[in-house]
Short mmCIF file of N, CA and C in Angstrom, two decimals:
data_model
loop_
_atom_site.label_atom_id
_atom_site.label_comp_id
_atom_site.label_asym_id
_atom_site.label_seq_id
_atom_site.Cartn_x
_atom_site.Cartn_y
_atom_site.Cartn_z
N MET A 989 0.80 -1.15 -0.08
CA MET A 989 0.00 0.04 0.12
C MET A 989 1.01 1.27 0.04
N ILE A 990 0.59 2.20 -1.01
CA ILE A 990 1.44 3.47 -0.95
C ILE A 990 0.34 4.43 -1.41
N GLY A 991 0.54 5.75 -1.10
CA GLY A 991 -0.28 6.94 -1.47
C GLY A 991 0.64 8.12 -1.22
N ASN A 992 0.51 9.27 -1.92
CA ASN A 992 1.35 10.33 -1.77
C ASN A 992 0.17 11.55 -2.06
N ASP A 993 0.61 12.61 -1.54
CA ASP A 993 -0.13 14.04 -1.64
C ASP A 993 0.72 15.22 -1.66
N ILE A 994 0.46 16.13 -2.52
CA ILE A 994 1.59 17.38 -2.61
C ILE A 994 0.59 18.62 -2.39
N VAL A 995 0.88 19.46 -1.68
CA VAL A 995 -0.01 20.76 -1.32
C VAL A 995 0.90 21.85 -1.78
N ASP A 996 0.66 22.59 -2.77
CA ASP A 996 1.38 23.89 -3.20
C ASP A 996 0.99 25.00 -2.29
N LEU A 997 1.74 25.31 -1.50
CA LEU A 997 1.55 26.31 -0.62
C LEU A 997 1.19 27.81 -1.11
N ALA A 998 1.38 28.04 -2.23
CA ALA A 998 1.01 29.33 -2.84
C ALA A 998 -0.26 29.19 -3.26
N ASN A 999 -1.02 27.92 -3.42
CA ASN A 999 -2.08 27.99 -4.11
C ASN A 999 -3.21 27.03 -3.21
N THR A 1000 -3.17 27.65 -1.90
CA THR A 1000 -3.92 26.77 -0.78
C THR A 1000 -5.40 27.76 -0.73
N SER A 1001 -6.28 26.96 0.18
CA SER A 1001 -7.64 27.79 0.28
C SER A 1001 -7.35 28.42 1.54
N ASN A 1002 -8.60 29.11 1.94
CA ASN A 1002 -8.37 29.70 3.08
C ASN A 1002 -8.98 28.88 4.25
N TRP A 1003 -8.18 27.97 5.01
CA TRP A 1003 -8.43 27.06 6.01
C TRP A 1003 -9.16 27.82 7.24
N GLN A 1004 -8.76 29.15 7.25
CA GLN A 1004 -9.64 29.85 8.54
C GLN A 1004 -10.80 30.29 8.20
N ARG A 1005 -11.72 30.08 7.04
CA ARG A 1005 -13.05 30.18 7.02
C ARG A 1005 -14.06 29.49 7.62
N LYS A 1006 -15.12 29.98 7.90
CA LYS A 1006 -16.06 29.14 8.88
C LYS A 1006 -16.37 27.86 8.39
N GLY A 1007 -15.93 26.76 9.35
CA GLY A 1007 -16.34 25.49 9.13
C GLY A 1007 -15.51 24.65 8.45
N PHE A 1008 -14.36 25.38 7.79
CA PHE A 1008 -13.32 24.31 6.93
C PHE A 1008 -12.97 23.42 8.04
N LEU A 1009 -12.05 23.88 9.51
CA LEU A 1009 -11.35 22.76 10.34
C LEU A 1009 -12.59 22.07 10.78
N GLN A 1010 -13.57 22.33 11.03
CA GLN A 1010 -14.67 21.33 11.68
C GLN A 1010 -14.96 20.25 10.92
N LYS A 1011 -14.91 20.44 9.29
CA LYS A 1011 -15.37 19.42 8.39
C LYS A 1011 -14.19 18.59 8.16
N ILE A 1012 -13.16 18.99 8.31
CA ILE A 1012 -12.04 18.37 7.83
C ILE A 1012 -11.16 17.48 9.13
N PHE A 1013 -11.16 18.35 10.20
CA PHE A 1013 -10.16 17.75 11.31
C PHE A 1013 -11.09 17.31 12.69
N THR A 1014 -10.48 16.34 13.53
CA THR A 1014 -11.01 15.98 14.72
C THR A 1014 -10.69 17.31 15.93
N PHE A 1015 -11.26 17.16 16.74
CA PHE A 1015 -10.94 17.67 18.06
C PHE A 1015 -9.56 17.71 18.36
N ASP A 1016 -8.84 16.57 18.38
CA ASP A 1016 -7.75 16.26 18.99
C ASP A 1016 -6.85 16.74 17.60
N GLU A 1017 -7.01 16.62 16.32
CA GLU A 1017 -6.29 17.14 15.34
C GLU A 1017 -6.38 18.76 15.51
N HIS A 1018 -7.39 19.39 15.70
CA HIS A 1018 -7.51 21.01 16.14
C HIS A 1018 -6.54 21.47 16.97
N LYS A 1019 -6.39 20.42 18.19
CA LYS A 1019 -5.29 20.98 19.15
C LYS A 1019 -3.96 20.82 18.47
N GLN A 1020 -3.73 19.58 17.90
CA GLN A 1020 -2.45 19.58 17.08
C GLN A 1020 -1.94 20.94 16.27
N ILE A 1021 -2.94 21.35 15.37
CA ILE A 1021 -2.88 22.41 14.85
C ILE A 1021 -2.65 23.62 15.36
N PHE A 1022 -3.42 23.95 16.32
CA PHE A 1022 -3.23 25.37 17.23
C PHE A 1022 -2.18 25.42 18.15
N ARG A 1023 -1.57 24.20 18.52
CA ARG A 1023 -0.28 24.19 19.50
C ARG A 1023 0.71 24.19 18.46
N SER A 1024 0.76 23.87 17.31
CA SER A 1024 2.21 24.22 16.47
C SER A 1024 2.67 25.19 16.25
N GLN A 1025 3.97 25.36 16.11
CA GLN A 1025 4.75 26.49 15.87
C GLN A 1025 3.93 27.30 14.34
N ASP A 1026 3.52 26.62 13.56
CA ASP A 1026 3.11 27.22 12.40
C ASP A 1026 1.54 26.47 11.82
N PRO A 1027 0.63 26.82 12.37
CA PRO A 1027 -0.59 26.27 12.22
C PRO A 1027 -1.07 26.12 10.65
N ASN A 1028 -0.40 27.48 9.85
CA ASN A 1028 -0.77 27.28 8.47
C ASN A 1028 -0.33 25.85 7.83
N THR A 1029 1.30 25.73 8.15
CA THR A 1029 1.90 24.40 7.44
C THR A 1029 1.25 23.09 8.03
N THR A 1030 0.70 23.12 9.34
CA THR A 1030 0.42 22.14 10.15
C THR A 1030 -1.01 21.77 9.57
N VAL A 1031 -1.51 22.79 9.08
CA VAL A 1031 -3.07 22.38 8.61
C VAL A 1031 -2.67 21.50 7.31
N TRP A 1032 -1.91 21.76 6.44
CA TRP A 1032 -1.80 21.36 5.01
C TRP A 1032 -1.02 20.28 5.04
N GLN A 1033 -0.17 20.12 6.13
CA GLN A 1033 0.52 18.68 6.20
C GLN A 1033 -0.42 17.65 6.73
N MET A 1034 -1.20 18.21 7.67
CA MET A 1034 -2.43 16.94 8.24
C MET A 1034 -3.22 16.79 7.09
N TRP A 1035 -3.85 17.64 5.96
CA TRP A 1035 -4.51 17.27 5.07
C TRP A 1035 -3.78 16.30 4.12
N SER A 1036 -2.77 16.58 3.81
CA SER A 1036 -1.77 16.00 2.70
C SER A 1036 -1.60 14.51 3.34
N MET A 1037 -1.47 14.34 4.96
CA MET A 1037 -1.42 13.01 5.44
C MET A 1037 -2.60 12.05 5.15
N LYS A 1038 -3.76 12.77 5.22
CA LYS A 1038 -5.21 12.20 5.22
C LYS A 1038 -5.31 11.74 3.60
N GLU A 1039 -5.08 12.82 2.95
CA GLU A 1039 -4.86 12.39 1.57
C GLU A 1039 -4.18 11.22 1.00
N ALA A 1040 -3.07 11.16 1.47
CA ALA A 1040 -1.97 10.12 1.06
C ALA A 1040 -2.62 9.10 1.62
N ALA A 1041 -3.05 8.85 2.61
CA ALA A 1041 -3.46 7.45 3.40
C ALA A 1041 -4.74 7.29 2.57
N TYR A 1042 -5.65 7.81 2.49
CA TYR A 1042 -6.77 7.48 1.55
C TYR A 1042 -6.34 7.00 0.29
N LYS A 1043 -5.40 7.64 -0.62
CA LYS A 1043 -5.00 6.87 -1.93
C LYS A 1043 -4.37 5.86 -1.50
N ALA A 1044 -3.59 5.45 -0.45
CA ALA A 1044 -3.07 4.06 -0.28
C ALA A 1044 -4.31 3.24 0.03
N ILE A 1045 -4.75 3.38 1.02
CA ILE A 1045 -6.21 2.50 1.14
C ILE A 1045 -7.07 2.08 0.00
N SER A 1046 -7.18 3.22 -0.85
CA SER A 1046 -8.29 2.98 -1.92
C SER A 1046 -7.60 2.18 -3.07
N ARG A 1047 -6.21 1.63 -2.86
CA ARG A 1047 -5.86 1.13 -3.85
C ARG A 1047 -6.14 -0.14 -3.87
N THR A 1048 -6.69 -0.76 -2.62
CA THR A 1048 -7.08 -2.13 -2.42
C THR A 1048 -8.79 -2.17 -2.03
N ASN A 1049 -9.05 -0.86 -1.75
CA ASN A 1049 -10.53 -0.93 -1.61
C ASN A 1049 -11.02 0.33 -2.24
N ARG A 1050 -11.62 0.07 -3.32
CA ARG A 1050 -11.89 1.33 -4.15
C ARG A 1050 -13.31 1.97 -3.94
N ASN A 1051 -14.16 1.31 -2.89
CA ASN A 1051 -15.20 1.75 -2.55
C ASN A 1051 -15.38 2.75 -1.41
N ILE A 1052 -14.08 2.91 -0.81
CA ILE A 1052 -14.36 3.58 0.37
C ILE A 1052 -14.53 5.37 0.25
N PRO A 1053 -15.46 5.98 0.66
CA PRO A 1053 -15.78 7.29 0.38
C PRO A 1053 -14.59 8.13 1.43
N PHE A 1054 -14.21 9.25 0.37
CA PHE A 1054 -13.36 10.14 1.37
C PHE A 1054 -13.99 11.00 2.30
N ASN A 1055 -14.02 10.70 3.53
CA ASN A 1055 -14.44 11.26 5.02
C ASN A 1055 -13.20 11.63 5.71
N PRO A 1056 -12.79 12.87 5.39
CA PRO A 1056 -11.58 12.95 5.99
C PRO A 1056 -11.35 12.94 7.74
N LYS A 1057 -12.41 13.19 8.34
CA LYS A 1057 -12.56 13.13 9.62
C LYS A 1057 -12.24 11.52 10.38
N LEU A 1058 -12.67 10.54 9.19
CA LEU A 1058 -12.16 9.17 9.66
C LEU A 1058 -10.94 8.76 9.77
N PHE A 1059 -9.93 9.87 9.03
CA PHE A 1059 -8.66 9.30 8.67
C PHE A 1059 -7.68 10.16 10.07
N LEU A 1060 -7.48 9.45 10.83
CA LEU A 1060 -6.97 10.10 12.12
C LEU A 1060 -5.39 10.38 12.32
N CYS A 1061 -5.14 11.74 12.01
CA CYS A 1061 -3.77 11.81 12.35
C CYS A 1061 -3.21 11.97 13.73
N LYS A 1062 -1.84 11.35 13.70
CA LYS A 1062 -0.88 11.49 14.96
C LYS A 1062 0.26 11.71 14.55
N LYS A 1063 0.73 13.24 14.89
CA LYS A 1063 1.94 13.68 14.41
C LYS A 1063 2.93 13.45 15.24
N ASN A 1064 4.24 13.43 14.89
CA ASN A 1064 5.57 13.19 15.66
C ASN A 1064 6.59 14.01 14.48
N GLY A 1065 6.54 15.42 14.85
CA GLY A 1065 7.55 16.04 13.66
C GLY A 1065 7.17 15.96 12.32
N ASN A 1066 7.97 15.35 11.31
CA ASN A 1066 7.63 15.16 9.88
C ASN A 1066 7.33 13.74 9.83
N ASN A 1067 7.32 12.78 10.80
CA ASN A 1067 6.50 11.56 10.90
C ASN A 1067 5.58 11.42 11.58
N ALA A 1068 4.58 10.49 11.16
CA ALA A 1068 3.20 10.38 11.87
C ALA A 1068 2.54 9.01 11.49
N THR A 1069 1.49 8.73 12.16
CA THR A 1069 0.72 7.59 11.63
C THR A 1069 -0.78 8.51 11.33
N VAL A 1070 -1.84 7.61 10.40
CA VAL A 1070 -2.99 7.87 10.21
C VAL A 1070 -3.73 6.63 10.02
N THR A 1071 -4.81 6.73 11.14
CA THR A 1071 -5.49 5.45 11.32
C THR A 1071 -6.84 5.49 10.55
N TYR A 1072 -7.28 4.74 9.86
CA TYR A 1072 -8.46 4.81 9.41
C TYR A 1072 -9.44 3.33 9.46
N LEU A 1073 -10.22 3.30 10.69
CA LEU A 1073 -10.95 2.11 11.22
C LEU A 1073 -9.77 1.25 11.86
N ASP A 1074 -9.55 -0.03 11.36
CA ASP A 1074 -8.56 -0.91 11.77
C ASP A 1074 -7.04 -0.84 10.89
N LYS A 1075 -7.03 0.05 10.12
CA LYS A 1075 -5.73 0.40 9.16
C LYS A 1075 -4.75 1.55 9.91
N VAL A 1076 -3.63 1.01 10.03
CA VAL A 1076 -2.57 2.14 10.66
C VAL A 1076 -1.52 2.04 9.35
N LEU A 1077 -1.44 3.36 9.05
CA LEU A 1077 -0.78 3.87 7.80
C LEU A 1077 0.40 4.65 8.51
N TYR A 1078 1.58 4.33 8.08
CA TYR A 1078 3.05 5.34 8.24
C TYR A 1078 3.06 6.30 7.40
N ILE A 1079 3.30 7.70 7.85
CA ILE A 1079 3.47 8.84 7.09
C ILE A 1079 4.75 9.44 7.25
N LYS A 1080 5.29 9.86 6.29
CA LYS A 1080 6.53 10.59 5.75
C LYS A 1080 6.27 12.01 5.58
N SER A 1081 6.50 13.21 5.85
CA SER A 1081 6.24 14.52 5.38
C SER A 1081 7.40 15.02 4.84
N GLU A 1082 7.71 15.90 3.78
CA GLU A 1082 8.63 16.78 3.38
C GLU A 1082 7.96 18.16 3.37
N LEU A 1083 8.50 19.19 4.43
CA LEU A 1083 7.92 20.65 4.44
C LEU A 1083 9.07 21.40 3.82
N THR A 1084 8.50 22.20 3.08
CA THR A 1084 9.46 23.29 2.45
C THR A 1084 8.64 24.58 2.33
N GLY A 1085 9.21 25.72 2.06
CA GLY A 1085 8.68 26.98 1.89
C GLY A 1085 7.57 26.97 1.13
N ASP A 1086 7.71 26.04 0.05
CA ASP A 1086 6.89 26.10 -1.38
C ASP A 1086 5.56 25.11 -1.33
N TYR A 1087 5.94 23.69 -0.63
CA TYR A 1087 5.10 22.83 -0.79
C TYR A 1087 5.22 21.93 0.59
N VAL A 1088 4.09 21.15 0.92
CA VAL A 1088 4.29 20.11 1.59
C VAL A 1088 4.07 18.94 0.90
N HIS A 1089 4.54 17.48 1.23
CA HIS A 1089 4.55 16.53 0.48
C HIS A 1089 4.47 15.34 1.76
N SER A 1090 3.61 14.77 1.69
CA SER A 1090 3.40 13.34 2.37
C SER A 1090 3.20 12.00 1.76
N ILE A 1091 4.05 10.95 2.22
CA ILE A 1091 3.88 9.87 1.65
C ILE A 1091 3.34 8.80 2.76
N ALA A 1092 2.28 7.90 2.24
CA ALA A 1092 1.74 7.07 3.12
C ALA A 1092 2.09 5.48 2.75
N CYS A 1093 2.61 4.83 3.64
CA CYS A 1093 2.60 3.07 3.53
C CYS A 1093 2.33 2.70 4.60
N ALA A 1094 1.95 1.25 4.40
CA ALA A 1094 1.30 0.13 5.28
C ALA A 1094 2.48 -0.45 6.21
N ASP A 1095 3.75 -0.23 5.87
CA ASP A 1095 4.98 -0.59 6.75
C ASP A 1095 6.12 0.39 6.76
N PRO A 1096 6.67 1.09 7.88
CA PRO A 1096 7.53 1.99 7.97
C PRO A 1096 8.76 1.40 7.34
N GLU A 1097 9.10 0.03 7.11
CA GLU A 1097 10.39 -0.26 6.56
C GLU A 1097 10.37 0.07 5.06
N TYR A 1098 9.01 0.11 4.45
CA TYR A 1098 9.14 0.47 3.08
C TYR A 1098 9.32 1.82 2.55
N PHE A 1099 9.78 2.51 3.60
CA PHE A 1099 10.35 3.84 3.37
C PHE A 1099 11.36 3.73 2.64
N ASN A 1100 12.39 2.57 3.16
CA ASN A 1100 13.71 2.54 2.50
C ASN A 1100 13.47 2.36 1.14
N ASN A 1101 12.44 1.80 0.71
CA ASN A 1101 12.56 1.31 -0.93
C ASN A 1101 11.51 1.95 -1.62
N ILE A 1102 11.40 3.34 -1.34
CA ILE A 1102 10.32 4.34 -2.08
C ILE A 1102 11.22 5.29 -2.71
N THR A 1103 10.85 5.23 -3.86
CA THR A 1103 11.42 6.58 -4.91
C THR A 1103 10.42 7.53 -5.01
N THR A 1104 10.84 8.94 -5.01
CA THR A 1104 10.21 10.04 -5.18
C THR A 1104 10.61 10.79 -6.20
N TYR A 1105 9.89 11.15 -6.98
CA TYR A 1105 10.17 11.98 -8.40
C TYR A 1105 9.15 13.05 -8.51
N LEU A 1106 9.73 14.56 -8.30
CA LEU A 1106 9.19 15.56 -8.24
C LEU A 1106 9.13 16.31 -9.56
N LEU A 1107 8.62 16.64 -10.25
CA LEU A 1107 8.09 17.36 -11.32
C LEU A 1107 7.40 18.76 -11.22
N ASP A 1108 7.74 19.74 -12.21
CA ASP A 1108 6.79 20.78 -12.42
C ASP A 1108 5.30 20.22 -12.76
N TYR A 1109 4.17 20.54 -12.54
CA TYR A 1109 3.06 20.00 -13.08
C TYR A 1109 2.66 20.54 -14.41
N THR A 1110 2.55 19.68 -15.41
CA THR A 1110 1.96 20.13 -16.57
C THR A 1110 1.23 19.00 -17.01
N LEU A 1111 0.46 19.16 -17.87
CA LEU A 1111 -0.61 17.99 -18.40
C LEU A 1111 -0.01 17.14 -19.23
N ASP A 1112 1.37 17.10 -19.61
CA ASP A 1112 2.05 16.33 -20.29
C ASP A 1112 2.95 15.44 -19.12
N TYR A 1113 2.69 15.33 -18.15
CA TYR A 1113 3.50 14.74 -17.05
C TYR A 1113 3.98 13.51 -17.18
N VAL A 1114 3.00 12.50 -17.62
CA VAL A 1114 3.33 11.16 -17.78
C VAL A 1114 4.48 11.11 -19.32
N LYS A 1115 4.41 11.77 -20.18
CA LYS A 1115 5.27 11.64 -21.36
C LYS A 1115 6.66 12.20 -20.73
N LYS A 1116 6.50 13.35 -19.78
CA LYS A 1116 7.82 14.01 -19.26
C LYS A 1116 8.56 12.85 -18.35
N PHE A 1117 7.62 12.07 -17.45
CA PHE A 1117 8.30 10.87 -16.58
C PHE A 1117 8.77 9.95 -17.57
N ASN A 1118 8.15 9.69 -18.53
CA ASN A 1118 8.71 8.64 -19.05
C ASN A 1118 9.78 8.70 -20.06
N SER A 1119 9.93 9.93 -20.45
CA SER A 1119 11.11 10.65 -21.38
C SER A 1119 12.47 10.49 -20.30
N LYS A 1120 12.47 10.67 -19.00
CA LYS A 1120 13.34 10.73 -18.16
C LYS A 1120 13.59 9.31 -17.54
N LYS A 1121 12.75 8.43 -17.70
CA LYS A 1121 13.03 7.22 -16.91
C LYS A 1121 13.06 6.21 -18.09
N SER A 1122 14.14 5.79 -18.51
CA SER A 1122 14.24 5.00 -19.81
C SER A 1122 13.87 3.45 -19.48
N SER A 1123 14.01 2.84 -18.19
CA SER A 1123 13.60 1.68 -17.92
C SER A 1123 12.36 1.39 -17.24
N PHE A 1124 11.45 2.70 -17.03
CA PHE A 1124 10.26 2.49 -16.29
C PHE A 1124 9.24 3.46 -17.47
N LYS A 1125 8.03 2.70 -17.05
CA LYS A 1125 6.91 3.33 -17.87
C LYS A 1125 5.79 3.68 -16.62
N LEU A 1126 5.44 4.89 -16.64
CA LEU A 1126 4.18 5.13 -15.89
C LEU A 1126 2.95 5.00 -16.53
N LYS A 1127 2.14 3.99 -15.67
CA LYS A 1127 0.78 3.80 -16.70
C LYS A 1127 -0.29 3.97 -15.44
N LYS A 1128 -1.73 3.43 -15.81
CA LYS A 1128 -2.77 3.43 -14.95
C LYS A 1128 -3.26 1.85 -15.31
N ASP A 1129 -4.04 1.57 -14.15
CA ASP A 1129 -4.66 0.00 -14.89
C ASP A 1129 -6.16 0.41 -15.10
N ILE A 1130 -6.93 -0.68 -15.43
CA ILE A 1130 -8.20 -0.35 -16.02
C ILE A 1130 -8.99 0.41 -15.09
N GLU A 1131 -8.45 0.44 -13.63
CA GLU A 1131 -9.44 1.26 -12.70
C GLU A 1131 -8.85 2.52 -12.56
N GLY A 1132 -7.80 2.87 -13.20
CA GLY A 1132 -7.05 4.34 -12.84
C GLY A 1132 -6.30 4.24 -11.82
N ILE A 1133 -5.75 3.09 -11.49
CA ILE A 1133 -4.63 3.07 -10.27
C ILE A 1133 -3.48 2.97 -10.79
N PRO A 1134 -2.59 4.00 -10.72
CA PRO A 1134 -1.08 4.10 -11.10
C PRO A 1134 -0.11 3.03 -10.78
N TYR A 1135 0.55 2.70 -11.65
CA TYR A 1135 1.56 1.82 -11.32
C TYR A 1135 2.80 2.07 -12.31
N ILE A 1136 3.92 1.45 -12.22
CA ILE A 1136 5.15 1.82 -12.95
C ILE A 1136 5.56 0.31 -13.54
N LEU A 1137 5.83 0.50 -15.03
CA LEU A 1137 5.93 -1.00 -15.42
C LEU A 1137 7.31 -0.76 -15.81
N ASP A 1138 8.38 -1.89 -15.25
CA ASP A 1138 9.50 -2.00 -15.28
C ASP A 1138 9.81 -2.84 -16.85
N LYS A 1139 10.07 -2.19 -17.53
CA LYS A 1139 10.38 -2.49 -19.00
C LYS A 1139 11.35 -3.55 -19.05
N ARG A 1140 12.22 -3.78 -18.41
CA ARG A 1140 13.50 -4.80 -18.39
C ARG A 1140 12.80 -5.98 -17.76
N THR A 1141 11.90 -5.86 -16.77
CA THR A 1141 11.30 -7.15 -16.17
C THR A 1141 9.86 -7.49 -16.47
N GLY A 1142 9.20 -6.63 -17.00
CA GLY A 1142 7.81 -6.67 -17.05
C GLY A 1142 6.99 -6.47 -15.82
N GLN A 1143 7.56 -6.35 -14.60
CA GLN A 1143 7.22 -6.03 -13.22
C GLN A 1143 6.24 -5.13 -13.08
N SER A 1144 5.11 -4.94 -12.71
CA SER A 1144 4.44 -4.07 -12.22
C SER A 1144 4.72 -3.51 -10.45
N ILE A 1145 5.05 -2.22 -10.44
CA ILE A 1145 5.52 -1.90 -9.39
C ILE A 1145 4.38 -0.67 -8.92
N PRO A 1146 4.09 -0.93 -7.65
CA PRO A 1146 2.95 0.26 -6.91
C PRO A 1146 3.42 1.69 -7.16
N ALA A 1147 2.61 2.42 -7.50
CA ALA A 1147 2.96 3.85 -7.43
C ALA A 1147 1.78 4.91 -7.17
N SER A 1148 2.11 5.98 -7.04
CA SER A 1148 1.28 6.87 -6.34
C SER A 1148 1.44 8.58 -7.33
N ILE A 1149 0.50 8.94 -7.79
CA ILE A 1149 0.59 10.37 -8.26
C ILE A 1149 -0.14 11.54 -7.66
N SER A 1150 0.44 12.56 -7.56
CA SER A 1150 -0.29 13.64 -6.74
C SER A 1150 0.16 15.00 -7.37
N HIS A 1151 -0.76 15.83 -7.66
CA HIS A 1151 -0.48 17.14 -8.30
C HIS A 1151 -1.40 18.28 -7.76
N HIS A 1152 -0.70 19.68 -7.53
CA HIS A 1152 -1.54 20.54 -6.78
C HIS A 1152 -0.96 22.05 -7.28
N GLY A 1153 -1.25 22.73 -7.79
CA GLY A 1153 -0.79 23.83 -8.17
C GLY A 1153 0.49 23.83 -9.22
N ARG A 1154 1.69 24.16 -8.73
CA ARG A 1154 2.79 24.14 -9.74
C ARG A 1154 3.63 22.64 -9.46
N TYR A 1155 3.12 21.59 -8.79
CA TYR A 1155 3.97 20.65 -8.46
C TYR A 1155 3.12 19.19 -8.52
N LEU A 1156 4.24 18.18 -8.90
CA LEU A 1156 3.62 16.83 -9.33
C LEU A 1156 4.66 16.08 -8.60
N ALA A 1157 4.15 14.86 -7.92
CA ALA A 1157 4.82 13.97 -7.14
C ALA A 1157 4.34 12.72 -7.83
N VAL A 1158 5.50 11.84 -8.05
CA VAL A 1158 4.99 10.27 -8.36
C VAL A 1158 6.35 9.79 -7.40
N VAL A 1159 5.30 8.86 -6.67
CA VAL A 1159 6.16 7.99 -5.85
C VAL A 1159 5.82 6.30 -6.02
N TYR A 1160 7.02 5.75 -5.95
CA TYR A 1160 6.85 4.16 -6.06
C TYR A 1160 7.55 3.35 -5.44
N LEU A 1161 7.30 2.21 -4.86
CA LEU A 1161 7.81 1.48 -3.98
C LEU A 1161 8.30 0.12 -4.96
N LEU A 1162 9.72 0.26 -4.76
CA LEU A 1162 10.72 -1.33 -5.27
C LEU A 1162 10.83 -2.10 -3.93
N MET A 1163 9.97 -3.18 -4.28
CA MET A 1163 10.40 -4.29 -3.55
C MET A 1163 10.79 -5.52 -4.14
N LEU A 1164 12.24 -5.97 -3.81
CA LEU A 1164 13.07 -6.65 -4.43
C LEU A 1164 13.01 -8.04 -3.83
N HIS A 1165 12.22 -7.98 -2.53
CA HIS A 1165 11.89 -9.49 -1.93
C HIS A 1165 10.98 -8.86 -0.99
N ILE A 1166 9.66 -9.59 -0.89
CA ILE A 1166 8.55 -9.47 0.14
C ILE A 1166 8.53 -10.60 1.01
N PRO A 1167 8.94 -10.22 2.12
CA PRO A 1167 8.83 -11.71 2.86
C PRO A 1167 7.71 -12.29 3.18
N ASN A 1168 7.35 -13.68 3.72
CA ASN A 1168 6.44 -14.16 3.80
C ASN A 1168 6.30 -14.86 5.19
N SER A 1169 5.44 -15.43 5.74
CA SER A 1169 5.47 -16.02 7.15
C SER A 1169 6.49 -16.80 7.29
N GLY A 1170 6.96 -17.44 6.13
CA GLY A 1170 8.05 -18.78 6.20
C GLY A 1170 9.16 -18.35 6.00
N ASP A 1171 9.63 -17.12 6.09
CA ASP A 1171 11.07 -16.34 5.79
C ASP A 1171 11.77 -16.15 7.25
#
């Protein structure tokens, strides 16, 4: 399971408008936001965490509605967890002055095998990605779920795509060996 979300901080909504926080965040998350040194960045970090977790979970369960308040964030600096019902996802966020980018995955060990590719967002981003990665091809399956095709091996590699404002992020999970219970 992998998901990601990027937020262009120059292109955000007014989170201080009436009802926005109440619609998206729980009471405990409100406390995390207002106790932080930078509530604006924290709002968008937590939003991107929820979105990344939703994208990861929806890879295997296409029918879940996006109800942000059901995705519960617990921050610890740039690392965090998001819990949705009985599923816990691990989150790493990158915060810059320009964007917030969060990646969600089912196991914290997966972060060692995740590749992130940042591009300026354009409508032909698939073509640009594919021209820069000669052995990989960015594709979507019949349900619209992104993956990377390894042209050398024919292997399908889980991927996630996010774009907002000026930015696009493609993340993919290279797993050379997935242990099973007998390993």
